[in-house]
Short mmCIF file of C-alpha atoms and ligand atoms in Angstrom, two decimals:
data_model
loop_
_atom_site.label_atom_id
_atom_site.label_comp_id
_atom_site.label_asym_id
_atom_site.label_seq_id
_atom_site.Cartn_x
_atom_site.Cartn_y
_atom_site.Cartn_z
CA MET A 1300 -14.84 -13.80 -9.87
CA LEU A 1301 -11.90 -12.66 -7.80
CA ILE A 1302 -11.42 -9.29 -6.06
CA ASP A 1303 -8.36 -7.49 -4.93
CA LEU A 1304 -8.38 -4.28 -2.81
CA HIS A 1305 -4.78 -3.65 -2.61
CA MET A 1306 -2.83 -3.10 -5.90
CA HIS A 1307 -0.01 -0.84 -7.06
CA THR A 1308 0.68 0.84 -10.56
CA ASN A 1309 3.72 2.68 -12.00
CA TYR A 1310 2.06 5.85 -10.41
CA SER A 1311 4.05 4.63 -7.47
CA ASP A 1312 6.28 1.60 -7.18
CA GLY A 1313 4.31 -0.96 -9.26
CA SER A 1314 5.56 -1.95 -12.68
CA TYR A 1315 2.33 -1.87 -14.70
CA SER A 1316 0.54 1.28 -15.91
CA PRO A 1317 -3.09 1.40 -14.88
CA GLU A 1318 -4.20 0.17 -18.29
CA GLU A 1319 -1.68 -2.60 -18.21
CA LEU A 1320 -2.80 -3.65 -14.76
CA ILE A 1321 -6.36 -3.72 -15.85
CA ASP A 1322 -5.37 -5.95 -18.79
CA TYR A 1323 -3.48 -8.16 -16.44
CA VAL A 1324 -6.27 -8.69 -13.81
CA SER A 1325 -9.15 -8.95 -16.41
CA ALA A 1326 -7.28 -11.80 -17.98
CA ARG A 1327 -7.28 -13.47 -14.48
CA ASP A 1328 -10.85 -13.26 -13.71
CA LEU A 1329 -10.85 -10.31 -11.34
CA GLY A 1330 -14.16 -8.15 -11.21
CA ILE A 1331 -13.26 -5.48 -8.75
CA ILE A 1332 -9.72 -4.12 -7.71
CA ALA A 1333 -8.74 -1.08 -5.73
CA VAL A 1334 -5.87 0.88 -6.99
CA THR A 1335 -3.84 1.77 -3.87
CA ASP A 1336 -0.55 3.60 -4.80
CA HIS A 1337 1.79 4.94 -2.21
CA ASP A 1338 0.74 8.68 -1.43
CA GLU A 1339 -0.61 9.02 -4.97
CA THR A 1340 -4.06 8.81 -6.51
CA GLY A 1341 -3.16 9.56 -10.15
CA GLY A 1342 -3.62 5.93 -11.41
CA VAL A 1343 -7.26 5.83 -10.25
CA ILE A 1344 -9.02 7.56 -12.92
CA PRO A 1345 -7.12 6.03 -15.79
CA ALA A 1346 -7.65 2.64 -14.37
CA ARG A 1347 -11.44 3.29 -13.87
CA GLU A 1348 -11.86 4.62 -17.15
CA TYR A 1349 -9.93 1.70 -18.99
CA GLY A 1350 -11.66 -0.84 -16.49
CA LYS A 1351 -15.01 0.24 -17.68
CA LYS A 1352 -13.97 -1.15 -21.18
CA ARG A 1353 -12.67 -4.29 -19.83
CA GLY A 1354 -15.42 -5.11 -17.22
CA VAL A 1355 -13.24 -4.50 -14.13
CA GLU A 1356 -14.63 -2.04 -11.45
CA VAL A 1357 -12.13 0.11 -9.99
CA ILE A 1358 -12.42 1.41 -6.45
CA PRO A 1359 -10.35 4.52 -5.62
CA GLY A 1360 -7.60 3.81 -3.02
CA VAL A 1361 -4.34 5.10 -1.58
CA GLU A 1362 -1.65 3.73 0.91
CA LEU A 1363 -0.47 6.15 3.37
CA SER A 1364 2.77 5.35 5.64
CA ILE A 1365 2.09 6.52 9.10
CA ASP A 1366 4.36 8.42 11.54
CA ILE A 1367 4.00 6.41 14.85
CA GLU A 1368 6.34 5.00 17.46
CA LEU A 1369 7.02 1.34 16.74
CA THR A 1370 10.06 -1.04 17.38
CA GLY A 1371 12.56 -2.16 14.79
CA ALA A 1372 11.21 -2.87 11.35
CA ALA A 1373 7.63 -2.66 12.39
CA HIS A 1374 5.51 -0.08 10.24
CA LEU A 1375 2.08 1.05 9.97
CA HIS A 1376 0.49 1.67 6.51
CA LEU A 1377 -3.08 2.87 6.15
CA LEU A 1378 -5.27 2.27 3.18
CA GLY A 1379 -7.98 4.77 2.13
CA LEU A 1380 -10.64 3.27 0.04
CA MET A 1381 -13.75 4.36 -1.76
CA PHE A 1382 -13.04 8.07 -1.33
CA ASP A 1383 -13.69 10.88 -3.97
CA PRO A 1384 -10.52 10.99 -5.91
CA GLY A 1385 -11.41 14.60 -6.77
CA ASN A 1386 -11.39 15.75 -3.14
CA VAL A 1387 -9.16 18.91 -3.11
CA THR A 1388 -7.88 18.58 0.54
CA LEU A 1389 -6.72 15.05 -0.21
CA ILE A 1390 -5.07 15.92 -3.55
CA ASP A 1391 -3.30 18.90 -1.88
CA GLU A 1392 -1.98 16.82 0.98
CA LEU A 1393 -0.79 13.99 -1.35
CA ALA A 1394 1.07 16.52 -3.49
CA LYS A 1395 3.03 17.71 -0.38
CA LEU A 1396 3.98 14.08 0.53
CA LYS A 1397 5.14 13.41 -3.15
CA LYS A 1398 7.12 16.44 -3.30
CA ALA A 1399 8.84 15.37 0.02
CA ARG A 1400 9.40 11.95 -1.55
CA GLY A 1401 11.18 13.39 -4.55
CA GLU A 1402 13.53 15.42 -2.21
CA ARG A 1403 14.17 12.29 -0.25
CA ALA A 1404 15.09 10.42 -3.45
CA PHE A 1405 17.72 12.80 -4.28
CA MET A 1406 19.13 12.68 -0.65
CA ILE A 1407 19.25 8.87 -1.11
CA VAL A 1408 21.15 8.96 -4.36
CA GLN A 1409 23.42 11.52 -2.76
CA LYS A 1410 24.29 9.34 0.27
CA LEU A 1411 24.86 6.29 -2.09
CA ARG A 1412 27.19 8.33 -4.33
CA GLU A 1413 29.06 9.12 -1.19
CA ALA A 1414 29.29 5.48 -0.40
CA GLY A 1415 30.96 4.94 -3.61
CA LEU A 1416 28.08 3.66 -5.74
CA PRO A 1417 27.75 4.66 -9.53
CA ILE A 1418 24.51 6.41 -9.39
CA ASP A 1419 23.36 10.09 -9.93
CA ALA A 1420 20.36 12.22 -10.17
CA GLY A 1421 20.14 11.64 -14.00
CA ASP A 1422 19.42 7.96 -13.14
CA LEU A 1423 16.62 8.72 -10.78
CA ALA A 1424 14.89 11.09 -13.50
CA ASN A 1425 15.04 8.14 -15.94
CA ALA A 1426 13.67 5.52 -13.55
CA VAL A 1427 10.74 7.59 -12.18
CA GLY A 1428 7.30 8.20 -13.89
CA GLN A 1429 4.70 10.84 -13.23
CA GLY A 1430 3.70 9.59 -9.80
CA SER A 1431 5.29 9.20 -6.42
CA VAL A 1432 8.98 8.07 -6.16
CA GLY A 1433 10.06 5.38 -3.60
CA ARG A 1434 12.93 3.27 -2.74
CA PRO A 1435 12.09 0.56 -5.18
CA HIS A 1436 12.87 2.99 -7.94
CA ILE A 1437 16.23 3.35 -6.57
CA ALA A 1438 16.56 -0.43 -6.02
CA GLU A 1439 15.71 -0.91 -9.78
CA ILE A 1440 18.73 1.43 -10.60
CA LEU A 1441 21.11 -0.47 -8.64
CA ILE A 1442 19.98 -3.83 -10.27
CA LYS A 1443 20.33 -2.33 -13.78
CA LYS A 1444 23.78 -1.34 -12.92
CA GLY A 1445 24.64 -4.73 -11.55
CA VAL A 1446 25.35 -3.29 -7.95
CA VAL A 1447 22.75 -5.85 -6.52
CA SER A 1448 21.00 -8.79 -8.05
CA ASP A 1449 17.51 -8.16 -6.80
CA ILE A 1450 15.26 -5.72 -4.84
CA TYR A 1451 15.67 -7.59 -1.53
CA GLU A 1452 19.47 -7.26 -1.66
CA ALA A 1453 19.12 -3.66 -2.61
CA PHE A 1454 17.02 -3.09 0.59
CA SER A 1455 19.10 -5.19 2.90
CA ASN A 1456 22.48 -3.72 1.81
CA TYR A 1457 21.66 -0.24 1.05
CA LEU A 1458 18.06 1.07 1.39
CA SER A 1459 16.76 -0.31 4.77
CA LYS A 1460 17.15 1.46 8.20
CA GLY A 1461 20.67 1.37 9.25
CA GLN A 1462 22.12 1.04 5.65
CA PRO A 1463 24.22 3.70 3.83
CA GLY A 1464 21.28 4.92 1.71
CA TYR A 1465 18.55 5.18 4.19
CA VAL A 1466 16.76 8.41 4.63
CA PRO A 1467 13.37 8.49 6.52
CA LYS A 1468 10.27 9.65 4.74
CA LYS A 1469 7.80 12.48 5.52
CA LYS A 1470 4.67 10.76 7.05
CA LEU A 1471 1.28 11.85 8.47
CA LYS A 1472 0.28 11.04 11.98
CA LEU A 1473 -2.63 8.50 12.30
CA ALA A 1474 -5.43 10.64 13.33
CA PRO A 1475 -4.94 13.37 10.71
CA ALA A 1476 -4.51 10.66 7.96
CA ILE A 1477 -7.79 8.98 8.94
CA GLU A 1478 -9.38 12.52 9.06
CA LEU A 1479 -8.07 13.09 5.53
CA ILE A 1480 -9.58 9.92 4.18
CA HIS A 1481 -12.87 10.58 5.99
CA GLY A 1482 -13.05 13.99 4.70
CA ALA A 1483 -12.94 12.72 1.26
CA GLY A 1484 -15.72 10.36 2.03
CA GLY A 1485 -13.50 7.21 2.38
CA LEU A 1486 -12.95 4.34 4.49
CA ALA A 1487 -9.73 4.01 6.64
CA ILE A 1488 -8.32 0.46 6.66
CA LEU A 1489 -5.30 -0.92 8.56
CA ALA A 1490 -3.15 -2.35 5.85
CA HIS A 1491 -1.26 -5.74 6.51
CA PRO A 1492 -1.51 -5.82 10.18
CA VAL A 1493 1.36 -8.34 10.35
CA SER A 1494 3.63 -5.28 9.64
CA LEU A 1495 3.04 -4.08 13.15
CA LYS A 1496 5.17 -7.02 14.21
CA CYS A 1497 3.26 -7.64 17.37
CA LYS A 1498 4.46 -10.47 19.59
CA THR A 1499 1.11 -11.65 20.62
CA TYR A 1500 -2.60 -11.47 19.26
CA ARG A 1501 -3.44 -9.68 22.53
CA GLU A 1502 -0.83 -6.85 21.78
CA LEU A 1503 -2.17 -6.67 18.19
CA GLY A 1504 -5.75 -6.35 19.53
CA GLU A 1505 -4.94 -3.64 21.72
CA LYS A 1506 -3.19 -1.60 18.90
CA ILE A 1507 -6.14 -2.09 16.62
CA ILE A 1508 -8.62 -0.92 19.30
CA GLU A 1509 -6.46 2.22 19.95
CA MET A 1510 -6.61 3.01 16.19
CA LYS A 1511 -10.30 2.53 16.22
CA SER A 1512 -10.56 5.14 18.91
CA VAL A 1513 -9.36 7.69 16.43
CA GLY A 1514 -11.56 6.40 13.56
CA LEU A 1515 -10.24 3.40 11.88
CA ASP A 1516 -12.89 1.60 10.08
CA GLY A 1517 -11.42 -1.79 9.26
CA ILE A 1518 -8.51 -4.12 8.89
CA GLU A 1519 -6.84 -5.90 5.88
CA ALA A 1520 -7.35 -9.48 7.20
CA TYR A 1521 -6.67 -11.19 3.91
CA TYR A 1522 -3.18 -10.56 2.94
CA PRO A 1523 -0.34 -12.91 1.45
CA GLY A 1524 1.97 -12.28 4.39
CA HIS A 1525 -0.79 -13.46 6.96
CA ASP A 1526 -0.85 -17.21 7.86
CA LYS A 1527 -4.26 -18.86 8.22
CA TYR A 1528 -4.26 -18.56 11.97
CA LEU A 1529 -3.74 -14.65 11.81
CA THR A 1530 -6.27 -14.26 9.13
CA LYS A 1531 -8.73 -16.24 11.22
CA TRP A 1532 -7.96 -14.31 14.36
CA LEU A 1533 -8.27 -10.91 12.48
CA VAL A 1534 -11.71 -12.00 10.94
CA THR A 1535 -13.08 -12.97 14.35
CA PHE A 1536 -11.57 -9.82 15.99
CA ALA A 1537 -13.13 -7.58 13.46
CA GLY A 1538 -16.55 -9.32 13.91
CA LYS A 1539 -16.36 -8.66 17.64
CA ASN A 1540 -15.33 -5.10 17.36
CA HIS A 1541 -17.57 -3.75 14.53
CA LEU A 1542 -14.59 -3.35 12.16
CA LEU A 1543 -14.79 -3.83 8.42
CA LEU A 1544 -12.68 -6.53 6.64
CA SER A 1545 -10.45 -5.86 3.69
CA GLY A 1546 -8.18 -8.11 1.52
CA GLY A 1547 -5.54 -7.65 -1.06
CA SER A 1548 -2.55 -8.93 -2.58
CA ASP A 1549 -0.29 -5.77 -2.54
CA PHE A 1550 0.43 -6.60 -6.26
CA HIS A 1551 3.42 -4.70 -7.50
CA GLY A 1552 4.04 -6.46 -10.91
CA SER A 1553 7.57 -7.47 -11.53
CA ALA A 1554 8.69 -5.52 -8.54
CA LYS A 1555 7.46 -8.49 -6.35
CA PRO A 1556 7.27 -11.24 -8.97
CA ASP A 1557 5.98 -13.94 -6.65
CA VAL A 1558 2.68 -12.18 -5.88
CA GLU A 1559 -0.34 -12.49 -8.16
CA PRO A 1560 -3.67 -10.42 -8.25
CA GLY A 1561 -6.54 -11.89 -6.23
CA ILE A 1562 -4.52 -14.96 -5.11
CA GLY A 1563 -1.29 -13.56 -3.69
CA ARG A 1564 1.36 -16.46 -3.43
CA GLY A 1565 -1.34 -18.92 -4.33
CA SER A 1566 -3.25 -19.43 -1.01
CA LEU A 1567 -4.86 -15.94 -0.57
CA TYR A 1568 -8.63 -16.01 -0.55
CA ILE A 1569 -10.58 -12.78 -0.41
CA PRO A 1570 -14.43 -12.99 0.01
CA THR A 1571 -16.15 -11.00 -2.50
CA ASP A 1572 -18.95 -9.81 -0.23
CA LEU A 1573 -16.57 -7.60 1.80
CA VAL A 1574 -17.09 -4.86 -0.84
CA GLU A 1575 -20.78 -4.78 -0.16
CA ARG A 1576 -20.15 -4.57 3.62
CA MET A 1577 -18.04 -1.52 2.90
CA ARG A 1578 -20.60 0.15 0.67
CA GLU A 1579 -23.34 -0.46 3.31
CA GLU A 1580 -20.99 1.18 5.99
CA LYS A 1581 -20.49 4.29 3.73
CA LYS A 1582 -24.21 4.48 3.06
CA SER A 1583 -25.16 4.35 6.72
CA ARG A 1584 -23.04 7.40 7.48
CA LYS A 1585 -24.55 9.74 4.82
P1 AMP B 1276 9.28 3.79 0.43
O1 AMP B 1276 7.83 4.11 0.43
O2 AMP B 1276 10.12 4.71 -0.55
O3 AMP B 1276 9.85 3.96 1.84
O4 AMP B 1276 9.46 2.20 -0.07
C1 AMP B 1276 8.68 1.32 0.57
C2 AMP B 1276 8.27 0.31 -0.47
O5 AMP B 1276 9.34 -0.53 -0.84
C3 AMP B 1276 7.29 -0.77 0.01
O6 AMP B 1276 6.04 -0.29 -0.39
C4 AMP B 1276 7.57 -2.00 -0.67
O7 AMP B 1276 7.09 -1.97 -2.00
C5 AMP B 1276 9.12 -1.88 -1.00
N1 AMP B 1276 9.98 -2.61 0.15
C6 AMP B 1276 10.12 -2.28 1.52
N2 AMP B 1276 10.90 -3.04 2.06
C7 AMP B 1276 11.37 -3.97 1.20
C8 AMP B 1276 12.28 -5.06 1.35
N3 AMP B 1276 13.01 -5.41 2.25
N4 AMP B 1276 12.42 -5.87 0.04
C9 AMP B 1276 11.64 -5.52 -1.07
N5 AMP B 1276 10.88 -4.30 -1.14
C10 AMP B 1276 10.70 -3.67 -0.05
FE1 FE B 1277 5.16 -0.61 -2.37
FE1 FE B 1278 2.31 -1.40 2.49
ZN1 ZN B 1279 0.98 -1.80 -0.66
#
């Protein structure tokens, strides 16, 4: 059995509905997954209900972008796992972020129009489902219109920082984001630590300890973008510093076609027992 604690549905920028995702992973021997959409938990319950029929256990998850001072393309994403998806404070806060994402998407479209691209608000309405809208949705429109050939070109030419369509997004600060997840009974995990773009392990370690001081519970050591050295370092670091370990592929479906559930780009290995460690940690806090 494989597990995967970082997966997107079409409630954010993944290409599969919760039910399609369950069918896809159950055909690939996954037994436990976490649905972790960007600023959105709407996919959790449908995935969980359908997962029961297919023998796939679904852990509630969410991925939050954090407002923090970092250089260049570095960014901080926080995963919330194992929280109560019915927590009203969490739902309200996510609703605000989602609303801001909608407004930002319109601003991006406006800027791209001003840059001479054939795109308008109507295209956006067609591309977006019921969940949270992100830049990959706009990339998809640009691909369909033949403006770019793939999502990577859409980002590097139009959507990344410094490009004509860039608009920053509303984000929570780290401490309130962790508080929000803890308040809903969940665990706060640093997503893909490689994205912090630290130059040395020492620098990365210092950053993680700083985050732990405001409540971080664990780190996503097992991730397709991590080489074996980084993974090993993170696992050792977590052991020494009483941090939980997590792992996931960051599956987006056809939006990131080279990544598969549970195995990432082929060499990802996620130990199944880390779920049990998380459950024990949660229990010990009650
Ligand atoms: P947003 O949340 O709207 O800022 O969009 C960020 C999402 O876009 C990420 O979660 C990725 O799924 C995707 N993404 C970010 N950068 C790139 C890139 N350079 N190429 C392809 N996809 C990207
Ligand atoms: Fe994404
Ligand atoms: Fe992320
Ligand atoms: Zn993700």
